[in-house]
mmCIF file of C-alpha atoms in Angstrom:
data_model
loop_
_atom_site.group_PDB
_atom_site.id
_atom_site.type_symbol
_atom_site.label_atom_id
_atom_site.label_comp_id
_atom_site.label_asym_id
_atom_site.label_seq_id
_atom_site.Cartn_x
_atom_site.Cartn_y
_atom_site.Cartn_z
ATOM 1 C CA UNK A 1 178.166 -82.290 16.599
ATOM 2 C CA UNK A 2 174.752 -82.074 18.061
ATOM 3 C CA UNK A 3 176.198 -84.198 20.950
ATOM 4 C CA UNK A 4 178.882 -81.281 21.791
ATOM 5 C CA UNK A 5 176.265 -78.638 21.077
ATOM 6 C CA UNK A 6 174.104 -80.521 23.734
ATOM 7 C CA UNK A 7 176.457 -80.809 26.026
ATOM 8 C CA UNK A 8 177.566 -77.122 26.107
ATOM 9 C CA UNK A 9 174.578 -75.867 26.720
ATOM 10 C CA UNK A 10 174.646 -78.175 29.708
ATOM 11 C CA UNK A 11 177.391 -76.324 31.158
ATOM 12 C CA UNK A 12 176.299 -73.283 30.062
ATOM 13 C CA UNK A 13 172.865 -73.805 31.983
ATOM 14 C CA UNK A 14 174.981 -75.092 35.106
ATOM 15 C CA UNK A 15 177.061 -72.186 35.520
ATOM 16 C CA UNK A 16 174.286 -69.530 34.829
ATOM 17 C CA UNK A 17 172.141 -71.264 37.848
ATOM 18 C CA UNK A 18 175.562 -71.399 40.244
ATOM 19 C CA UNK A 19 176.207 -67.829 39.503
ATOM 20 C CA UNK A 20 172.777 -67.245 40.414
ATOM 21 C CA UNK A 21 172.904 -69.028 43.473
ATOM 22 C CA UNK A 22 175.727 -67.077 44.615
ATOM 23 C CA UNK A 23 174.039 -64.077 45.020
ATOM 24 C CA UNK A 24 172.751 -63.762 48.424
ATOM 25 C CA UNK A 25 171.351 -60.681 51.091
ATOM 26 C CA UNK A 26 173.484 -60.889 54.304
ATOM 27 C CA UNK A 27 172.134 -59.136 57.750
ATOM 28 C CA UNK A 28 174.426 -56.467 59.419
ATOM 29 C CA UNK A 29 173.442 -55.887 62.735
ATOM 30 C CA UNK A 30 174.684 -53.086 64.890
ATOM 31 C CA UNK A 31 173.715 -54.964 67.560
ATOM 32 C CA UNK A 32 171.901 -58.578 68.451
ATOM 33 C CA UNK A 33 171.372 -57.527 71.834
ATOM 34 C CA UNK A 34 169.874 -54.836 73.721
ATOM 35 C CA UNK A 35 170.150 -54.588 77.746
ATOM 36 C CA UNK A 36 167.003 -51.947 78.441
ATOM 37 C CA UNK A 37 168.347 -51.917 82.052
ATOM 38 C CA UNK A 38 165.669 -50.721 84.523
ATOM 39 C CA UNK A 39 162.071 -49.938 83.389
ATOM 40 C CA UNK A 40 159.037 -49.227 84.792
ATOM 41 C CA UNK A 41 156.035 -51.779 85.146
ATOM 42 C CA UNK A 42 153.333 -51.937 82.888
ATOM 43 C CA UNK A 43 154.658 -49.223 80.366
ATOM 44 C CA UNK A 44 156.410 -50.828 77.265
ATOM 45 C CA UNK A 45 159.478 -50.593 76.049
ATOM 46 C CA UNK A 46 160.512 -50.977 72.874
ATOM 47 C CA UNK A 47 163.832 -50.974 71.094
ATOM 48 C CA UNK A 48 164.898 -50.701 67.072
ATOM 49 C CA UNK A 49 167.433 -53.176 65.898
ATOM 50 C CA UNK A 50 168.870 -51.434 62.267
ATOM 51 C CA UNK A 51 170.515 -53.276 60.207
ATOM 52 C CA UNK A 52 172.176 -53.025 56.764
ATOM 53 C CA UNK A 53 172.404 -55.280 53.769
ATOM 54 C CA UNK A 54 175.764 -56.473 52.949
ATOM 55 C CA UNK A 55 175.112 -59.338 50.542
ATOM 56 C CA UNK A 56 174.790 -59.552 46.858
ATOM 57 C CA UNK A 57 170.859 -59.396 46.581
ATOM 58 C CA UNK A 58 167.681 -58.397 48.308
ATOM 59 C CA UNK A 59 166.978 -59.085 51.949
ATOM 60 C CA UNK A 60 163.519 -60.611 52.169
ATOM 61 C CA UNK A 61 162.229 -61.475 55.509
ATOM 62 C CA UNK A 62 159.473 -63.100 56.087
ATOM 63 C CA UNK A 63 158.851 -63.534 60.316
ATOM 64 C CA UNK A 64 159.945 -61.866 63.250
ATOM 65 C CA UNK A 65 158.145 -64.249 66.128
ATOM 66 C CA UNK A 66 158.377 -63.334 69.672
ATOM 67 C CA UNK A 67 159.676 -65.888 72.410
ATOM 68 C CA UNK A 68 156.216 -65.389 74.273
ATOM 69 C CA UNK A 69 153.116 -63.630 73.963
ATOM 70 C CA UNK A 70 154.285 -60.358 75.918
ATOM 71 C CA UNK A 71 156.392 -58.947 72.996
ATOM 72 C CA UNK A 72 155.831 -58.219 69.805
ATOM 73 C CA UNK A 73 157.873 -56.974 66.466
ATOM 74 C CA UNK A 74 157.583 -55.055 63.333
ATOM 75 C CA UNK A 75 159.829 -55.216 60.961
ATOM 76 C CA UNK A 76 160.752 -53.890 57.243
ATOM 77 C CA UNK A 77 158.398 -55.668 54.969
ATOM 78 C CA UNK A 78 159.898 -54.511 51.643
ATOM 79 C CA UNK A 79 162.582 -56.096 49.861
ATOM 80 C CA UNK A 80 166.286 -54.484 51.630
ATOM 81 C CA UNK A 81 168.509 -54.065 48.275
ATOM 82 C CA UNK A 82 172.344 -54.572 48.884
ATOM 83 C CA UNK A 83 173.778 -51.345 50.599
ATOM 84 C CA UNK A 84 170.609 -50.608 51.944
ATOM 85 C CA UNK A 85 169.251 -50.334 55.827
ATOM 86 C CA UNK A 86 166.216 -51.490 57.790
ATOM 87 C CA UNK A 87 165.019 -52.110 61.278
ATOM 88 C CA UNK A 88 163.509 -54.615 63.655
ATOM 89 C CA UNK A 89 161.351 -52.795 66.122
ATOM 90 C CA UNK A 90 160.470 -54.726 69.383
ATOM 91 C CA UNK A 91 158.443 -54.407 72.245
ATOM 92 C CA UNK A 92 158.547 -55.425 75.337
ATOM 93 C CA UNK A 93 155.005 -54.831 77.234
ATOM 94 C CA UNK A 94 156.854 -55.080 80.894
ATOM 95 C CA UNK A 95 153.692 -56.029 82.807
ATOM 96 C CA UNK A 96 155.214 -58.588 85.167
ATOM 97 C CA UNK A 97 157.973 -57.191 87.864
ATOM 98 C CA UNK A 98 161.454 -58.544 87.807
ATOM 99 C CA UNK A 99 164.081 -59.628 85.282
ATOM 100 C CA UNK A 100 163.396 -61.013 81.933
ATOM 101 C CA UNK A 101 165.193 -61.973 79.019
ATOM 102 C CA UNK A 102 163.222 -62.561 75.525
ATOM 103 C CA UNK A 103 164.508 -63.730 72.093
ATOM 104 C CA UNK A 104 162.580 -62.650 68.613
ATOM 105 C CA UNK A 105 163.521 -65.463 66.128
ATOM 106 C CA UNK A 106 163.499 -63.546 62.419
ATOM 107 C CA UNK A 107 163.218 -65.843 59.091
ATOM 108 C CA UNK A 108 164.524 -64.598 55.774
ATOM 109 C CA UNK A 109 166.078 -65.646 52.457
ATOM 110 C CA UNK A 110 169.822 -64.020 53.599
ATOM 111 C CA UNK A 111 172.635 -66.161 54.075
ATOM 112 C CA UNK A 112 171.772 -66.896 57.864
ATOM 113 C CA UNK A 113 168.096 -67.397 57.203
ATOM 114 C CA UNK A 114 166.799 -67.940 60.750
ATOM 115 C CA UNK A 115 168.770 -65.168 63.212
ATOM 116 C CA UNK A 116 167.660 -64.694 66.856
ATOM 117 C CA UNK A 117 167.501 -60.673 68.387
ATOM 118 C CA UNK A 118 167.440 -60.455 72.764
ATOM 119 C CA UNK A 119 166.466 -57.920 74.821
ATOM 120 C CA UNK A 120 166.706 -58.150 78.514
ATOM 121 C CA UNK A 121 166.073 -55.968 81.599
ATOM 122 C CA UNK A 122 164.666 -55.143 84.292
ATOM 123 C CA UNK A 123 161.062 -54.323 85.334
ATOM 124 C CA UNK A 124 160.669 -52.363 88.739
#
């Protein structure tokens, strides 16, 4: 009796921590990719990736790191419930004439956990 009692309580554990483990935040991007086209040098540009949550639980992320030292990012810092929206906002500082292409590689704890945003242009 105690065995069977034992043992249920196994399974009940097991399938309480997979149902758990099933719930997971899920990026929706409008876009991964943003072509600035022509810009001027030495004025920055900057562009907002939004996105919506589409998974089953809150979207933390926890880095948006620039390819090189010439962009940076801010980002949503509080917890993105299901259903809900935030953005990625990058920068491009466009001191240096001439095309460019630059990735920002974000980290969370969605389904994808490590996603990479481009922008690309050119600076005039």
């Amino acid at each position: 009796m105690k065995k069977t009692i034992g043992i249920l309580a196994v399974l009940v554990a097991i399938i309480g921590f997979t149902s758990m483990a099933l719930a997971i935040g899920e990026f929706k991007f409008e876009s991964e990719t943003h072509d600035y086209g022509s810009i001027p040098q030495n004025k920055p540009a900057s562009y907002d990736f939004k996105f919506s949550n589409t998974g089953d639980a809150p979207i933390i992320i926890t880095e948006v790191k620039p390819s090189c030292g010439c962009s940076v990012a801010e980002f949503t810092r509080t917890p993105i419930k299901p259903g809900e929206s935030g953005t990625i906002t990058v920068t491009y500082n466009a001191a240096a004439k001439g095309p460019f292409t630059k990735q920002f590689t974000v980290k969370s704890n969605t389904k994808t956990p490590v996603k990479t945003l481009t922008v690309k242009g050119n600076v005039e």
